Amino acid sequence: MSIVIFLCILLALWQGFYWVFVDLMEVFKPYSVPSPLGVGERFVELLSDGTLLQATGNSLLRGIAGYLIAVLLGLAVGLLINHFKYLQKNLKPLILGIQTLPSVCWVPFSILWFGLSTQAILFVVVMGAAFSIAISVDNAIKNVQPIYIKAALTMGAGKRQLYRHVIFPACLPELVTGLKQGWSFAWRALMAGEVMTTSIGLGQTLILGRDLADINQVMLVMVVIVVVGIVIDKCIFSVIEKKLLVKRGLWVQGH
Amino acid sequence: MSLQLINLSKHFEDSENATLREINLEIESGEFVCIVGASGCGKSTLLNLVAGLIEPSGGQILLNGKEITGPGADRTVMFQDHGLYPWLNVIDNVKFGMKLAGVSAEEQEEKAVHYLKMVNLLDYRDYPIHQISGGMRQRTALARALTMDSEVLLMDEPFSALDKQTSNRLRQELQQIWMETKRTILFITHSVEEAVYLGDRVVVLSLEDKAPEIVNIDLERPRHVYSPEFVELRRGILAKIRGEEY
């Protein structure tokens, strides 16, 4: 409840700022500062003509598709660098380095290789998320307590049983945390990919707002991007994470 | 059947782990052998070698005449820190080893219930691990180890992380269980009292280059820690650990 009041206060201050500095004193130009009322107006317009729903739906579909590919790739690479000492030593530092690249850096390649297409966007998403997922898979497996493995070995576990019955369940909470972070990388990378294309999506709607000097539309899309990100985090990943931790007695209230 | 250690030695590159030199020991089927020694004498190293979790630098370990090359279900270990899986409840933890071995679901259930009863934990069968006490966790680990029907049960200071009262109770129960099941047990402990209480024989590992001394405990079970014979044996072993003449 307190957060709702806080947001209302923030909105009121923002609107007040707009009235004083843009409307009254004309310090800033109206096309450079959005206002809550202006954003709300654009929201109603774009909602009623269907643009907003379509853009959000398209972006979500692309995001999810790219994310799933990134998860598969990340899992595979993560397992490989974890399993082979040679890759651990030589490839992992490289992946750690690549992971620091902002996803927008992949845009030139994606356009050259895939043109202005959905594949190009997916490529940016995959590149933006897969490496961080790979790293977190590797770390999650490394953090499995050695005693879990020792105990299983002295109960006759084979390599595959070890992965299936011990390593996988043991690293699940950390894995979910890694996948959650991977999603936020994917979602950000998606926007970097979408601003370059012309097919409808949140990123494209944002750029359209810029091109039309419609700062309220830009702001609106930014808000939608944030809201979608929060909803997915809170309604999917955090719920699973909490469930896993509660089951193991690792959940700390208010953490 | 027997477990034989022949000229077994282990040294490590780093100095963090204790070294073992030329250990010779033979354990017969159904025997309860305890290993004691000052910290740093290589008790845990010895157990890890027998478990197959580390490789010896020299010598051999034979189980029924066959050399040990790695860990296996015929030498299940009960650890000091229980090694239970927090994502499974009590009974599923007990079933874990049997599940790995491909035992049928009915037999898993039957055996798990049998051993949970034996360790007085059947009422807690569906509890998550984090909701039971340290003593109960060790009981669960004991039940799990017993389901494995290992040739040798290896116990690595299983009660030493518990409070005195709980550990006394658990060793009493373990004595009872051993009298009922006659398992072969190799038991590592730093408590001489525990060793004399439980073992048929107590192996005293020395810090120096000396061969381990073996003390036979010919006391009737159940044993009483305050009986004069018990106190005498205990004192003798403590003196050996300290390297005094007795």
Coordinates of C-alpha atoms in Angstrom, one line a residue:
Chain A
M1 CA 0.0 0.0 0.0
S2 CA 2.8 2.4 1.0
I3 CA 4.3 2.0 -2.5
V4 CA 1.1 3.1 -4.1
I5 CA 1.0 6.3 -2.0
F6 CA 4.7 6.9 -2.7
L7 CA 4.1 6.6 -6.5
C8 CA 1.1 9.0 -6.3
I9 CA 3.3 11.5 -4.5
L10 CA 6.0 11.1 -7.1
L11 CA 3.5 11.6 -9.9
A12 CA 2.0 14.7 -8.3
L13 CA 5.5 16.2 -7.9
W14 CA 6.3 15.4 -11.5
Q15 CA 3.1 17.0 -12.7
G16 CA 3.7 20.0 -10.4
F17 CA 7.3 20.3 -11.8
Y18 CA 5.8 20.3 -15.4
W19 CA 3.3 23.0 -14.6
V20 CA 5.8 25.2 -13.0
F21 CA 8.8 24.9 -15.2
V22 CA 7.2 24.1 -18.6
D23 CA 3.8 25.7 -18.6
L24 CA 4.3 28.7 -16.3
M25 CA 8.0 29.7 -16.4
E26 CA 8.8 28.1 -19.8
V27 CA 12.3 27.1 -18.7
F28 CA 12.0 23.8 -20.6
K29 CA 10.3 23.2 -24.0
P30 CA 7.2 21.0 -23.9
Y31 CA 8.7 18.6 -26.4
S32 CA 11.6 17.8 -24.2
V33 CA 9.8 17.1 -20.9
P34 CA 7.0 14.6 -20.6
S35 CA 4.2 15.0 -18.1
P36 CA 2.1 12.4 -16.3
L37 CA -1.1 13.7 -17.9
G38 CA 0.4 13.7 -21.3
V39 CA 1.7 10.2 -20.9
G40 CA -1.7 9.1 -19.6
E41 CA -3.3 10.7 -22.7
R42 CA -1.0 8.8 -25.0
F43 CA -1.6 5.7 -23.1
V44 CA -5.4 5.9 -23.7
E45 CA -4.8 6.7 -27.4
L46 CA -2.4 3.9 -28.1
L47 CA -4.4 1.5 -26.1
S48 CA -7.7 2.2 -27.9
D49 CA -6.1 2.0 -31.4
G50 CA -4.5 -1.3 -30.4
T51 CA -0.9 -0.3 -31.0
L52 CA 0.2 -0.7 -27.4
L53 CA -1.2 -4.2 -27.0
Q54 CA 0.2 -5.3 -30.3
A55 CA 3.6 -3.8 -29.6
T56 CA 3.7 -5.3 -26.1
G57 CA 2.6 -8.7 -27.4
N58 CA 5.1 -8.8 -30.2
S59 CA 7.9 -7.8 -27.9
L60 CA 7.0 -10.4 -25.4
L61 CA 6.8 -13.1 -28.0
R62 CA 10.2 -12.1 -29.4
G63 CA 11.6 -11.7 -25.9
I64 CA 10.4 -15.2 -24.8
A65 CA 11.6 -16.9 -28.0
G66 CA 15.0 -15.3 -27.9
Y67 CA 15.2 -16.0 -24.2
L68 CA 14.4 -19.7 -24.6
I69 CA 17.1 -20.0 -27.2
A70 CA 19.5 -18.2 -24.9
V71 CA 18.6 -20.6 -22.1
L72 CA 19.3 -23.7 -24.2
L73 CA 22.6 -22.2 -25.4
G74 CA 23.6 -20.9 -22.0
L75 CA 22.9 -24.3 -20.4
A76 CA 24.9 -26.1 -23.0
V77 CA 27.9 -23.7 -22.8
G78 CA 27.7 -23.6 -19.0
L79 CA 27.8 -27.4 -18.7
L80 CA 30.6 -27.6 -21.2
I81 CA 32.8 -25.0 -19.5
N82 CA 32.0 -26.6 -16.2
H83 CA 32.8 -30.1 -17.3
F84 CA 36.0 -29.6 -19.3
K85 CA 38.9 -28.2 -17.4
Y86 CA 40.5 -26.9 -20.6
L87 CA 37.4 -24.8 -21.5
Q88 CA 37.1 -23.7 -17.9
K89 CA 40.6 -22.3 -18.0
N90 CA 40.6 -20.8 -21.5
L91 CA 37.0 -20.2 -22.6
K92 CA 35.4 -19.0 -19.4
P93 CA 37.5 -15.8 -19.1
L94 CA 36.6 -15.0 -22.7
I95 CA 32.9 -15.5 -22.0
L96 CA 33.2 -13.4 -18.8
G97 CA 34.7 -10.7 -21.0
I98 CA 32.0 -11.0 -23.8
Q99 CA 29.3 -10.9 -21.1
T100 CA 30.3 -7.3 -20.3
L101 CA 29.6 -6.2 -23.8
P102 CA 26.4 -4.1 -23.9
S103 CA 24.0 -5.9 -26.2
V104 CA 23.7 -3.0 -28.5
C105 CA 27.2 -3.9 -29.7
W106 CA 25.8 -6.9 -31.4
V107 CA 23.4 -4.8 -33.6
P108 CA 25.8 -4.2 -36.5
F109 CA 26.5 -7.9 -36.8
S110 CA 22.9 -8.8 -36.6
I111 CA 21.9 -6.4 -39.4
L112 CA 24.8 -7.6 -41.6
W113 CA 23.9 -11.3 -41.1
F114 CA 20.2 -11.3 -40.8
G115 CA 19.0 -8.0 -42.3
L116 CA 16.2 -6.0 -40.7
S117 CA 14.3 -9.1 -39.6
T118 CA 13.0 -10.9 -36.6
Q119 CA 16.0 -13.2 -36.7
A120 CA 18.2 -10.1 -36.3
I121 CA 16.4 -9.1 -33.1
L122 CA 16.5 -12.7 -31.8
F123 CA 20.2 -12.7 -32.4
V124 CA 20.8 -9.7 -30.3
V125 CA 18.6 -11.1 -27.5
V126 CA 20.4 -14.4 -27.5
M127 CA 23.8 -12.7 -27.5
G128 CA 22.7 -10.5 -24.7
A129 CA 21.5 -13.3 -22.4
A130 CA 23.2 -16.5 -23.3
F131 CA 26.6 -15.7 -21.8
S132 CA 25.3 -14.5 -18.5
I133 CA 23.2 -17.7 -18.2
A134 CA 26.3 -19.9 -19.1
I135 CA 28.3 -18.2 -16.4
S136 CA 25.6 -18.7 -13.8
V137 CA 25.2 -22.3 -14.8
D138 CA 28.9 -22.9 -14.3
N139 CA 28.9 -21.1 -10.9
A140 CA 25.7 -22.8 -9.7
I141 CA 27.3 -26.2 -10.3
K142 CA 30.6 -25.2 -8.7
N143 CA 28.7 -24.1 -5.6
V144 CA 27.1 -27.5 -5.0
Q145 CA 28.4 -28.6 -1.6
P146 CA 31.0 -31.3 -2.0
I147 CA 29.5 -33.4 0.7
Y148 CA 26.3 -33.9 -1.4
I149 CA 28.5 -35.4 -4.1
K150 CA 30.7 -37.4 -1.7
A151 CA 27.6 -38.9 0.0
A152 CA 26.1 -39.9 -3.4
L153 CA 29.4 -41.4 -4.6
T154 CA 29.6 -43.6 -1.5
M155 CA 26.1 -44.7 -2.2
G156 CA 27.2 -45.9 -5.6
A157 CA 26.0 -43.0 -7.8
G158 CA 27.2 -43.0 -11.4
K159 CA 28.1 -39.9 -13.4
R160 CA 24.6 -39.4 -14.8
Q161 CA 22.8 -40.2 -11.6
L162 CA 25.1 -37.6 -9.9
Y163 CA 23.9 -34.9 -12.3
R164 CA 20.3 -35.9 -12.2
H165 CA 19.8 -36.7 -8.6
V166 CA 22.3 -34.5 -6.9
I167 CA 23.9 -31.7 -8.9
F168 CA 20.7 -30.5 -10.7
P169 CA 18.5 -30.4 -7.6
A170 CA 21.3 -28.9 -5.5
C171 CA 22.0 -26.0 -7.8
L172 CA 18.3 -25.4 -8.7
P173 CA 17.8 -22.3 -6.5
E174 CA 21.0 -20.6 -7.8
L175 CA 20.1 -21.7 -11.3
V176 CA 16.7 -20.0 -11.1
T177 CA 18.4 -16.8 -9.9
G178 CA 20.7 -17.0 -12.9
L179 CA 17.8 -17.6 -15.3
K180 CA 16.0 -14.6 -13.7
Q181 CA 19.1 -12.4 -14.4
G182 CA 19.3 -13.9 -17.9
W183 CA 15.7 -12.8 -18.5
S184 CA 16.4 -9.2 -17.5
F185 CA 19.4 -9.2 -19.9
A186 CA 17.3 -10.7 -22.6
W187 CA 14.6 -8.1 -22.1
R188 CA 17.1 -5.2 -22.3
A189 CA 18.8 -6.7 -25.3
L190 CA 15.4 -7.0 -27.0
M191 CA 14.9 -3.2 -26.8
A192 CA 18.4 -2.7 -28.3
G193 CA 17.3 -5.0 -31.1
E194 CA 13.9 -3.6 -31.6
V195 CA 14.9 0.1 -32.0
M196 CA 16.6 -0.8 -35.3
T197 CA 13.6 -2.5 -36.9
T198 CA 10.4 -1.3 -38.4
S199 CA 8.1 -4.1 -37.4
I200 CA 5.8 -3.2 -34.5
G201 CA 7.2 -3.7 -31.0
L202 CA 7.9 -1.7 -27.9
G203 CA 11.4 -0.6 -29.0
Q204 CA 10.1 0.5 -32.4
T205 CA 7.2 2.4 -30.8
L206 CA 9.7 4.2 -28.6
I207 CA 11.9 5.2 -31.6
L208 CA 8.8 6.2 -33.5
G209 CA 8.0 8.6 -30.6
R210 CA 11.4 10.0 -30.8
D211 CA 11.1 10.5 -34.6
L212 CA 7.8 12.3 -34.1
A213 CA 9.2 14.4 -31.3
D214 CA 6.5 12.9 -29.1
I215 CA 8.3 12.8 -25.7
N216 CA 5.1 11.5 -24.0
Q217 CA 5.1 8.4 -26.2
V218 CA 8.7 7.8 -25.5
M219 CA 8.1 8.0 -21.8
L220 CA 5.0 5.8 -22.0
V221 CA 6.9 3.0 -23.8
M222 CA 9.7 3.3 -21.2
V223 CA 7.1 2.8 -18.4
V224 CA 5.5 -0.2 -20.2
I225 CA 9.0 -1.8 -20.6
V226 CA 9.7 -1.4 -16.9
V227 CA 6.2 -2.6 -15.9
V228 CA 6.5 -5.8 -18.1
G229 CA 9.9 -6.5 -16.7
I230 CA 8.7 -6.2 -13.1
V231 CA 5.6 -8.3 -13.7
I232 CA 7.6 -11.1 -15.2
D233 CA 10.2 -11.0 -12.5
K234 CA 7.7 -10.9 -9.6
C235 CA 5.0 -13.2 -11.0
I236 CA 7.3 -15.9 -12.4
F237 CA 10.9 -16.0 -11.3
S238 CA 10.5 -14.6 -7.8
V239 CA 7.6 -17.0 -7.1
I240 CA 9.6 -20.1 -8.2
E241 CA 12.7 -18.8 -6.3
K242 CA 10.7 -18.4 -3.1
K243 CA 9.1 -21.8 -3.4
L244 CA 12.5 -23.5 -3.8
L245 CA 14.0 -21.6 -0.9
V246 CA 11.0 -22.2 1.4
K247 CA 11.1 -25.9 0.8
R248 CA 14.7 -26.0 1.8
G249 CA 14.3 -23.8 4.8
L250 CA 16.5 -21.1 3.3
W251 CA 13.8 -18.4 2.9
V252 CA 14.5 -15.4 5.1
Q253 CA 11.5 -13.2 5.7
G254 CA 11.9 -9.7 4.3
H255 CA 15.0 -10.7 2.4
Chain B
M1 CA 35.0 -61.4 4.3
S2 CA 37.4 -58.8 5.4
L3 CA 38.7 -55.4 4.8
Q4 CA 42.5 -55.3 4.6
L5 CA 44.8 -52.3 4.6
I6 CA 48.3 -53.3 3.5
N7 CA 51.2 -50.8 3.9
L8 CA 48.7 -48.1 3.3
S9 CA 50.3 -44.6 3.0
K10 CA 49.1 -41.2 1.9
H11 CA 51.0 -37.9 1.7
F12 CA 49.7 -34.7 0.3
E13 CA 51.4 -32.0 -1.7
D14 CA 50.1 -29.3 0.7
S15 CA 50.6 -29.7 4.4
E16 CA 47.0 -29.1 5.3
N17 CA 46.0 -32.7 5.3
A18 CA 47.5 -35.2 7.7
T19 CA 49.8 -37.9 6.2
L20 CA 49.5 -41.6 6.9
R21 CA 52.5 -43.9 6.9
E22 CA 52.4 -47.7 6.3
I23 CA 49.2 -48.6 8.0
N24 CA 48.4 -52.3 8.3
L25 CA 45.0 -53.4 9.5
E26 CA 42.5 -56.1 9.0
I27 CA 38.9 -55.9 9.8
E28 CA 36.7 -59.0 10.0
S29 CA 33.1 -59.3 9.0
G30 CA 30.8 -58.2 11.7
E31 CA 33.5 -56.3 13.6
F32 CA 33.2 -52.9 15.1
V33 CA 36.5 -51.1 14.8
C34 CA 37.1 -47.6 16.1
I35 CA 40.0 -45.4 15.1
V36 CA 41.2 -42.7 17.5
G37 CA 44.1 -40.4 17.6
A38 CA 45.1 -36.8 18.2
S39 CA 43.9 -34.3 15.6
G40 CA 46.2 -34.3 12.6
C41 CA 47.1 -38.0 12.9
G42 CA 45.2 -38.9 9.7
K43 CA 42.0 -40.5 10.9
S44 CA 39.8 -38.8 8.3
T45 CA 42.4 -39.4 5.6
L46 CA 42.3 -43.1 6.4
L47 CA 38.5 -43.1 6.2
N48 CA 38.5 -41.2 2.9
L49 CA 41.0 -43.7 1.5
V50 CA 38.8 -46.7 2.4
A51 CA 35.8 -44.9 1.0
G52 CA 37.7 -44.5 -2.2
L53 CA 37.3 -40.7 -2.2
I54 CA 41.0 -40.2 -2.4
E55 CA 43.8 -42.4 -3.8
P56 CA 46.6 -43.8 -1.7
S57 CA 50.2 -42.9 -2.4
G58 CA 51.3 -46.4 -1.6
G59 CA 50.0 -49.7 -0.4
Q60 CA 46.6 -51.3 -1.0
I61 CA 43.1 -51.6 0.4
L62 CA 41.4 -54.9 -0.2
L63 CA 37.8 -55.7 0.3
N64 CA 37.1 -59.4 0.1
G65 CA 40.5 -59.7 -1.6
K66 CA 39.6 -57.2 -4.3
E67 CA 41.5 -53.9 -4.6
I68 CA 39.5 -50.7 -4.0
T69 CA 39.7 -48.3 -6.9
G70 CA 37.0 -45.7 -6.2
P71 CA 34.0 -44.9 -4.1
G72 CA 31.1 -47.4 -4.1
A73 CA 27.9 -48.5 -2.4
D74 CA 29.8 -51.4 -0.6
R75 CA 31.5 -48.8 1.6
T76 CA 28.8 -46.2 2.5
V77 CA 30.0 -43.3 4.6
M78 CA 28.1 -41.6 7.4
F79 CA 29.5 -38.1 7.6
Q80 CA 29.9 -35.7 10.5
D81 CA 27.7 -33.2 8.7
H82 CA 25.0 -35.7 7.8
G83 CA 25.2 -35.1 4.0
L84 CA 21.4 -35.2 3.7
Y85 CA 19.7 -33.5 0.8
P86 CA 17.7 -30.5 1.8
W87 CA 15.4 -30.8 -1.2
L88 CA 14.1 -34.2 0.0
N89 CA 12.2 -35.0 3.2
V90 CA 13.3 -37.5 5.8
I91 CA 12.0 -40.7 4.2
D92 CA 13.1 -39.7 0.7
N93 CA 16.6 -39.1 2.0
V94 CA 16.6 -42.6 3.5
K95 CA 15.5 -44.0 0.2
F96 CA 18.1 -42.1 -1.8
G97 CA 20.8 -44.8 -2.0
M98 CA 18.2 -47.5 -2.8
K99 CA 16.8 -45.3 -5.6
L100 CA 20.3 -45.1 -7.1
A101 CA 20.6 -48.8 -6.9
G102 CA 17.3 -49.3 -8.7
V103 CA 15.5 -51.0 -5.8
S104 CA 11.7 -51.3 -6.5
A105 CA 9.5 -48.7 -4.9
E106 CA 7.8 -51.2 -2.6
E107 CA 11.1 -52.5 -1.3
Q108 CA 12.4 -48.9 -0.8
E109 CA 9.3 -48.1 1.3
E110 CA 9.5 -51.3 3.3
K111 CA 13.2 -50.9 4.1
A112 CA 13.0 -47.2 4.8
V113 CA 10.2 -47.7 7.2
H114 CA 12.1 -50.5 8.9
Y115 CA 15.2 -48.5 9.5
L116 CA 13.4 -45.3 10.4
K117 CA 11.6 -47.4 13.1
M118 CA 15.0 -48.7 14.2
V119 CA 16.3 -45.1 14.7
N120 CA 13.0 -44.0 16.3
L121 CA 12.2 -41.5 13.6
L122 CA 9.2 -43.0 11.8
D123 CA 6.9 -40.2 13.1
Y124 CA 9.1 -37.7 11.3
R125 CA 9.1 -39.5 8.0
D126 CA 7.6 -36.6 6.0
Y127 CA 9.5 -33.7 7.7
P128 CA 11.8 -31.5 5.7
I129 CA 15.4 -31.8 6.8
H130 CA 15.6 -28.2 8.0
Q131 CA 12.8 -28.8 10.5
I132 CA 14.4 -31.6 12.4
S133 CA 17.2 -31.3 15.0
G134 CA 20.8 -32.1 14.5
G135 CA 20.4 -35.4 16.4
M136 CA 17.5 -36.4 14.2
R137 CA 19.5 -35.5 11.1
Q138 CA 22.2 -37.9 12.2
R139 CA 19.6 -40.6 12.8
T140 CA 18.3 -40.0 9.3
A141 CA 21.8 -40.4 7.9
L142 CA 22.3 -43.6 10.0
A143 CA 19.0 -45.0 8.6
R144 CA 20.1 -44.1 5.1
A145 CA 23.5 -45.8 5.6
L146 CA 21.9 -48.9 7.0
T147 CA 19.6 -49.3 4.0
M148 CA 22.7 -49.7 1.8
D149 CA 23.6 -53.1 3.2
S150 CA 27.2 -52.2 2.7
E151 CA 30.0 -54.6 3.3
V152 CA 31.6 -52.0 5.5
L153 CA 29.9 -49.0 7.0
L154 CA 32.3 -46.1 7.4
M155 CA 31.5 -43.5 10.0
D156 CA 33.4 -40.2 10.1
E157 CA 32.9 -38.7 13.6
P158 CA 29.1 -39.0 13.1
F159 CA 28.3 -37.7 16.6
S160 CA 31.0 -35.2 17.3
A161 CA 29.0 -32.2 15.9
L162 CA 26.2 -32.8 18.4
D163 CA 25.8 -31.8 22.0
K164 CA 27.1 -34.2 24.6
Q165 CA 23.7 -35.4 25.7
T166 CA 22.5 -36.1 22.2
S167 CA 25.7 -37.8 21.1
N168 CA 25.6 -40.0 24.2
R169 CA 22.1 -41.1 23.4
L170 CA 23.0 -41.7 19.8
R171 CA 26.0 -43.9 20.6
Q172 CA 23.8 -45.9 22.9
E173 CA 21.3 -46.4 20.1
L174 CA 24.1 -47.3 17.7
Q175 CA 25.4 -49.9 20.1
Q176 CA 21.9 -51.4 20.3
I177 CA 21.5 -51.3 16.5
W178 CA 24.9 -52.9 16.0
M179 CA 24.0 -55.7 18.5
E180 CA 20.9 -56.3 16.4
T181 CA 22.4 -56.1 12.9
K182 CA 26.0 -57.1 13.4
R183 CA 27.2 -54.8 10.6
T184 CA 30.9 -54.3 9.9
I185 CA 31.7 -50.8 11.0
L186 CA 34.8 -48.7 10.8
F187 CA 34.2 -45.8 13.1
I188 CA 36.4 -42.7 13.3
T189 CA 36.2 -40.6 16.4
H190 CA 38.3 -38.2 18.5
S191 CA 36.5 -39.3 21.6
V192 CA 38.3 -42.2 23.4
E193 CA 35.2 -42.8 25.5
E194 CA 33.1 -43.2 22.4
A195 CA 35.6 -45.6 20.9
V196 CA 35.8 -47.8 24.0
Y197 CA 32.1 -47.7 24.3
L198 CA 31.4 -48.9 20.8
G199 CA 34.4 -50.8 19.5
D200 CA 35.5 -54.4 19.5
R201 CA 38.9 -53.0 18.9
V202 CA 40.3 -49.6 19.1
V203 CA 43.1 -48.6 16.7
V204 CA 45.2 -45.8 18.1
L205 CA 46.9 -43.7 15.3
S206 CA 50.0 -42.0 16.3
L207 CA 51.2 -38.5 15.3
E208 CA 54.8 -39.8 15.0
D209 CA 56.2 -42.4 12.7
K210 CA 55.0 -45.2 14.9
A211 CA 52.8 -48.1 13.8
P212 CA 49.3 -47.9 15.1
E213 CA 48.5 -49.7 18.4
I214 CA 45.5 -51.9 18.6
V215 CA 43.6 -52.3 21.8
N216 CA 41.0 -55.1 22.2
I217 CA 37.9 -54.2 24.1
D218 CA 36.7 -57.4 25.7
L219 CA 33.8 -55.8 27.6
E220 CA 30.3 -57.2 27.6
R221 CA 27.7 -55.1 25.8
P222 CA 25.8 -53.0 26.8
R223 CA 28.8 -51.2 28.3
H224 CA 28.9 -48.8 31.1
V225 CA 31.3 -45.8 30.9
Y226 CA 31.7 -45.7 34.7
S227 CA 32.7 -49.4 35.3
P228 CA 36.3 -49.8 36.5
E229 CA 37.3 -51.8 33.5
F230 CA 36.0 -49.2 31.2
V231 CA 37.7 -46.4 33.0
E232 CA 41.0 -48.4 33.0
L233 CA 40.8 -49.1 29.2
R234 CA 40.0 -45.5 28.5
R235 CA 42.9 -44.2 30.6
G236 CA 45.3 -46.6 28.8
I237 CA 44.3 -45.4 25.4
L238 CA 44.4 -41.8 26.3
A239 CA 48.0 -42.3 27.6
K240 CA 48.9 -44.0 24.3
I241 CA 47.5 -41.0 22.3
R242 CA 49.6 -38.6 24.5
G243 CA 52.6 -40.8 23.9
E244 CA 53.1 -41.6 27.5
E245 CA 54.3 -44.9 28.9
Y246 CA 51.5 -46.6 30.8

